[in-house]
């Protein structure tokens, strides 16, 4: 079993829709949870991170972690065509430097 | 301009050849990483280095080698022993874990796409 699992999609939504992206993880030692955005043929860039359980909001983006169910979510409100990209969730332990990535979900927002 | 550079952007290799991918950073980061990305498999860690002259194997190190002689540079050699080397290779760097007091974000380079002919 992979330590971080993510539905690869693809996911296609109309402009303005609310997008929900999700991951599950199995390692109870994971404390940091990240979402990276990767445009086609580019390197990933960090979008948001959260520590332990809870919500974090940044503009149209909300990251949510539920440690009791080992569930990680990213919500995008008022989605735009420029949000079209692959979204990767990642997790790591408190003391470690290694990130464990999900497979990535390919999102297309149609104008 | 601070950041991570990878070269070349595209690389073609004949079977049986070794090739070296370059990764340079001017962020003064201690830690550097190499990942491989294949469709449907996310990013998989090949090697990482937390300090100069030291590195550790990741999850898929077989057929690869690295060196870390300078803080700024972490080249990856794809050897002929790597049976399926065609992939997108990503280099990343971060501050040393434990120094941040929080998240040690990994910054990624633009990637090198390697194709075996």
Tab-separated table of C-alpha atoms in Angstrom:
chain	number	residue	atom	x	y	z
A	1	UNK	CA	0.000	0.000	0.000
A	2	UNK	CA	1.296	3.463	-0.894
A	3	UNK	CA	1.736	5.801	2.076
A	4	UNK	CA	-0.095	8.606	0.261
A	5	UNK	CA	-2.879	7.846	-2.207
A	6	UNK	CA	-4.494	10.309	-4.585
A	7	UNK	CA	-7.063	9.881	-7.331
A	8	UNK	CA	-5.216	10.784	-10.558
A	9	UNK	CA	-8.357	11.987	-12.309
A	10	UNK	CA	-8.482	13.602	-14.791
A	11	UNK	CA	-10.971	16.081	-13.369
A	12	UNK	CA	-12.732	18.555	-15.655
A	13	UNK	CA	-14.945	21.370	-14.315
A	14	UNK	CA	-16.552	24.546	-15.693
A	15	UNK	CA	-15.132	27.942	-14.779
A	16	UNK	CA	-16.487	29.175	-11.445
A	17	UNK	CA	-17.024	25.696	-9.981
A	18	UNK	CA	-15.836	24.638	-6.537
A	19	UNK	CA	-13.146	21.993	-6.874
A	20	UNK	CA	-12.401	19.380	-4.228
A	21	UNK	CA	-9.115	17.457	-4.402
A	22	UNK	CA	-8.405	14.693	-1.919
A	23	UNK	CA	-5.704	12.373	-0.616
A	24	UNK	CA	-5.509	9.703	2.041
A	25	UNK	CA	-2.412	8.628	3.921
A	26	UNK	CA	-1.462	5.692	6.097
A	27	UNK	CA	1.575	6.854	8.105
A	28	UNK	CA	0.442	8.102	11.522
A	29	UNK	CA	3.774	9.903	11.976
A	30	UNK	CA	3.016	12.385	9.196
A	31	UNK	CA	2.584	15.870	10.665
A	32	UNK	CA	3.178	18.238	7.731
A	33	UNK	CA	0.828	18.205	4.769
A	34	UNK	CA	1.427	20.092	1.557
A	35	UNK	CA	-0.231	20.805	-1.746
A	36	UNK	CA	1.924	21.491	-4.788
A	37	UNK	CA	0.695	22.793	-8.144
A	38	UNK	CA	2.472	21.697	-11.312
A	39	UNK	CA	1.827	23.235	-14.698
A	40	UNK	CA	2.562	21.133	-17.763
A	41	UNK	CA	6.288	20.501	-18.299
A	42	UNK	CA	7.243	22.612	-15.271
A	43	UNK	CA	8.509	21.900	-11.774
A	44	UNK	CA	5.988	21.784	-8.902
A	45	UNK	CA	5.471	24.891	-6.748
A	46	UNK	CA	4.232	24.893	-3.172
A	47	UNK	CA	0.644	26.093	-2.941
A	48	UNK	CA	-0.189	25.556	0.733
A	49	UNK	CA	0.920	23.605	3.749
A	50	UNK	CA	-0.682	22.744	7.075
A	51	UNK	CA	0.731	21.370	10.276
A	52	UNK	CA	-1.279	18.627	12.004
A	53	UNK	CA	-5.081	18.832	11.804
A	54	UNK	CA	-7.120	21.851	10.844
A	55	UNK	CA	-7.918	24.264	8.059
A	56	UNK	CA	-5.841	26.886	6.328
A	57	UNK	CA	-7.196	29.434	3.878
A	58	UNK	CA	-5.349	31.518	1.291
A	59	UNK	CA	-7.521	33.454	-1.100
A	60	UNK	CA	-9.578	31.012	-3.158
A	61	UNK	CA	-7.719	28.005	-1.744
A	62	UNK	CA	-8.490	26.095	1.461
A	63	UNK	CA	-6.425	23.178	2.742
A	64	UNK	CA	-7.951	20.817	5.256
A	65	UNK	CA	-6.429	17.948	7.239
A	66	UNK	CA	-8.379	15.423	9.289
A	67	UNK	CA	-5.831	13.286	11.143
A	68	UNK	CA	-8.494	11.074	12.701
A	69	UNK	CA	-9.476	9.785	9.257
A	70	UNK	CA	-6.050	10.430	7.632
A	71	UNK	CA	-7.677	12.572	4.980
A	72	UNK	CA	-6.190	15.601	3.202
A	73	UNK	CA	-8.260	17.988	1.079
A	74	UNK	CA	-7.740	21.049	-1.088
A	75	UNK	CA	-10.726	23.185	-2.067
A	76	UNK	CA	-10.601	25.753	-4.857
A	77	UNK	CA	-13.433	28.300	-4.953
A	78	UNK	CA	-14.431	30.189	-8.097
A	79	UNK	CA	-12.085	28.075	-10.202
A	80	UNK	CA	-10.361	29.753	-13.145
A	81	UNK	CA	-8.858	28.365	-16.372
A	82	UNK	CA	-5.455	29.380	-14.954
A	83	UNK	CA	-5.995	26.792	-12.187
A	84	UNK	CA	-5.680	24.040	-14.810
A	85	UNK	CA	-2.691	22.007	-13.641
A	86	UNK	CA	-1.725	18.835	-11.814
A	87	UNK	CA	-2.135	19.063	-8.044
A	88	UNK	CA	0.127	16.932	-5.854
A	89	UNK	CA	-0.409	16.265	-2.175
A	90	UNK	CA	2.638	15.482	-0.039
A	91	UNK	CA	3.324	14.625	3.585
A	92	UNK	CA	6.284	14.262	5.905
A	93	UNK	CA	7.129	13.446	9.494
A	94	UNK	CA	8.119	16.198	11.939
A	95	UNK	CA	11.806	15.360	12.069
A	96	UNK	CA	12.321	14.144	8.536
A	97	UNK	CA	13.145	15.954	5.328
A	98	UNK	CA	11.721	13.369	2.981
A	99	UNK	CA	8.407	14.133	1.356
A	100	UNK	CA	6.035	11.367	0.287
A	101	UNK	CA	3.929	12.413	-2.697
A	102	UNK	CA	0.577	11.271	-4.008
A	103	UNK	CA	0.189	10.431	-7.694
A	104	UNK	CA	-1.189	13.874	-8.562
A	105	UNK	CA	-4.639	14.881	-9.863
A	106	UNK	CA	-4.861	16.504	-13.292
A	107	UNK	CA	-7.403	19.351	-13.218
A	108	UNK	CA	-8.851	21.188	-16.219
A	109	UNK	CA	-11.049	24.257	-15.720
A	110	UNK	CA	-13.026	24.980	-18.881
A	111	UNK	CA	-13.910	28.610	-19.781
B	1	UNK	CA	17.615	35.934	-9.314
B	2	UNK	CA	17.519	33.165	-6.711
B	3	UNK	CA	16.446	29.714	-7.693
B	4	UNK	CA	17.233	26.258	-8.970
B	5	UNK	CA	18.426	25.563	-12.476
B	6	UNK	CA	18.482	22.232	-14.244
B	7	UNK	CA	20.162	21.463	-17.520
B	8	UNK	CA	19.599	20.379	-20.129
B	9	UNK	CA	15.842	20.753	-20.504
B	10	UNK	CA	15.670	17.805	-22.909
B	11	UNK	CA	18.188	14.967	-23.106
B	12	UNK	CA	18.365	11.987	-25.407
B	13	UNK	CA	20.419	8.942	-24.588
B	14	UNK	CA	21.302	5.825	-26.470
B	15	UNK	CA	20.954	2.537	-24.670
B	16	UNK	CA	24.104	1.619	-22.766
B	17	UNK	CA	25.246	5.206	-22.233
B	18	UNK	CA	25.650	7.020	-18.954
B	19	UNK	CA	24.312	10.579	-18.802
B	20	UNK	CA	24.635	13.280	-16.146
B	21	UNK	CA	21.885	15.738	-15.281
B	22	UNK	CA	22.908	19.055	-13.778
B	23	UNK	CA	21.243	20.775	-10.799
B	24	UNK	CA	22.475	24.074	-9.358
B	25	UNK	CA	20.924	26.281	-6.663
B	26	UNK	CA	21.824	29.728	-5.351
B	27	UNK	CA	19.367	29.691	-2.442
B	28	UNK	CA	22.085	28.758	0.083
B	29	UNK	CA	20.112	25.603	0.890
B	30	UNK	CA	21.828	22.728	2.671
B	31	UNK	CA	19.532	19.948	1.460
B	32	UNK	CA	19.039	18.845	-2.140
B	33	UNK	CA	16.896	16.107	-3.689
B	34	UNK	CA	16.397	14.215	-6.944
B	35	UNK	CA	12.991	12.895	-7.970
B	36	UNK	CA	11.736	10.951	-10.916
B	37	UNK	CA	8.220	11.594	-12.258
B	38	UNK	CA	6.351	9.086	-14.421
B	39	UNK	CA	2.725	9.375	-15.550
B	40	UNK	CA	0.348	8.137	-12.859
B	41	UNK	CA	3.098	7.614	-10.268
B	42	UNK	CA	3.700	11.023	-8.790
B	43	UNK	CA	7.219	11.926	-7.652
B	44	UNK	CA	9.547	9.210	-6.416
B	45	UNK	CA	12.706	10.023	-4.486
B	46	UNK	CA	15.972	8.827	-6.053
B	47	UNK	CA	18.663	10.357	-3.805
B	48	UNK	CA	18.893	13.183	-1.309
B	49	UNK	CA	21.675	15.061	0.427
B	50	UNK	CA	21.336	17.031	3.653
B	51	UNK	CA	24.867	18.408	3.669
B	52	UNK	CA	27.961	18.609	1.470
B	53	UNK	CA	29.841	15.328	0.980
B	54	UNK	CA	26.934	13.280	2.311
B	55	UNK	CA	23.941	11.719	0.560
B	56	UNK	CA	21.401	8.946	1.096
B	57	UNK	CA	19.488	6.607	-1.166
B	58	UNK	CA	15.827	7.281	-1.719
B	59	UNK	CA	13.186	4.774	-2.769
B	60	UNK	CA	14.451	4.063	-6.297
B	61	UNK	CA	18.256	4.582	-6.225
B	62	UNK	CA	19.205	1.536	-8.309
B	63	UNK	CA	20.881	2.533	-11.572
B	64	UNK	CA	21.588	6.095	-10.416
B	65	UNK	CA	24.530	7.817	-8.737
B	66	UNK	CA	25.080	11.287	-7.270
B	67	UNK	CA	27.798	13.462	-5.805
B	68	UNK	CA	27.687	16.483	-3.514
B	69	UNK	CA	31.087	18.141	-3.642
B	70	UNK	CA	29.704	21.680	-3.460
B	71	UNK	CA	26.732	23.102	-1.583
B	72	UNK	CA	25.328	24.608	-4.774
B	73	UNK	CA	25.513	21.524	-6.966
B	74	UNK	CA	23.972	18.032	-6.890
B	75	UNK	CA	24.473	16.252	-10.246
B	76	UNK	CA	22.659	13.000	-11.008
B	77	UNK	CA	24.154	10.310	-13.243
B	78	UNK	CA	21.785	7.894	-14.920
B	79	UNK	CA	23.846	4.787	-15.578
B	80	UNK	CA	23.368	2.024	-18.115
B	81	UNK	CA	22.199	-0.149	-15.214
B	82	UNK	CA	18.942	1.831	-15.052
B	83	UNK	CA	16.666	-0.308	-17.193
B	84	UNK	CA	13.861	2.174	-17.787
B	85	UNK	CA	15.364	5.673	-17.586
B	86	UNK	CA	12.886	7.555	-19.795
B	87	UNK	CA	11.187	9.985	-17.401
B	88	UNK	CA	10.941	13.577	-16.180
B	89	UNK	CA	13.653	14.294	-13.573
B	90	UNK	CA	13.167	16.984	-10.952
B	91	UNK	CA	15.715	18.479	-8.592
B	92	UNK	CA	14.699	20.280	-5.398
B	93	UNK	CA	16.355	22.003	-2.465
B	94	UNK	CA	15.403	23.095	1.041
B	95	UNK	CA	16.932	24.493	4.191
B	96	UNK	CA	18.244	21.810	6.536
B	97	UNK	CA	15.425	20.040	8.363
B	98	UNK	CA	15.212	21.043	12.013
B	99	UNK	CA	16.470	24.585	11.428
B	100	UNK	CA	13.192	26.032	10.169
B	101	UNK	CA	11.093	25.621	13.268
B	102	UNK	CA	8.357	24.821	10.814
B	103	UNK	CA	7.977	23.581	7.297
B	104	UNK	CA	11.188	23.240	5.296
B	105	UNK	CA	9.627	23.905	1.914
B	106	UNK	CA	11.213	22.151	-1.033
B	107	UNK	CA	11.786	24.393	-4.033
B	108	UNK	CA	11.829	22.637	-7.397
B	109	UNK	CA	13.769	23.254	-10.565
B	110	UNK	CA	12.166	23.230	-14.033
B	111	UNK	CA	13.053	19.593	-14.710
B	112	UNK	CA	14.945	17.589	-17.341
B	113	UNK	CA	13.080	15.267	-19.678
B	114	UNK	CA	15.265	12.253	-20.489
B	115	UNK	CA	14.417	9.993	-23.412
B	116	UNK	CA	16.220	6.781	-24.263
B	117	UNK	CA	16.385	6.125	-27.990
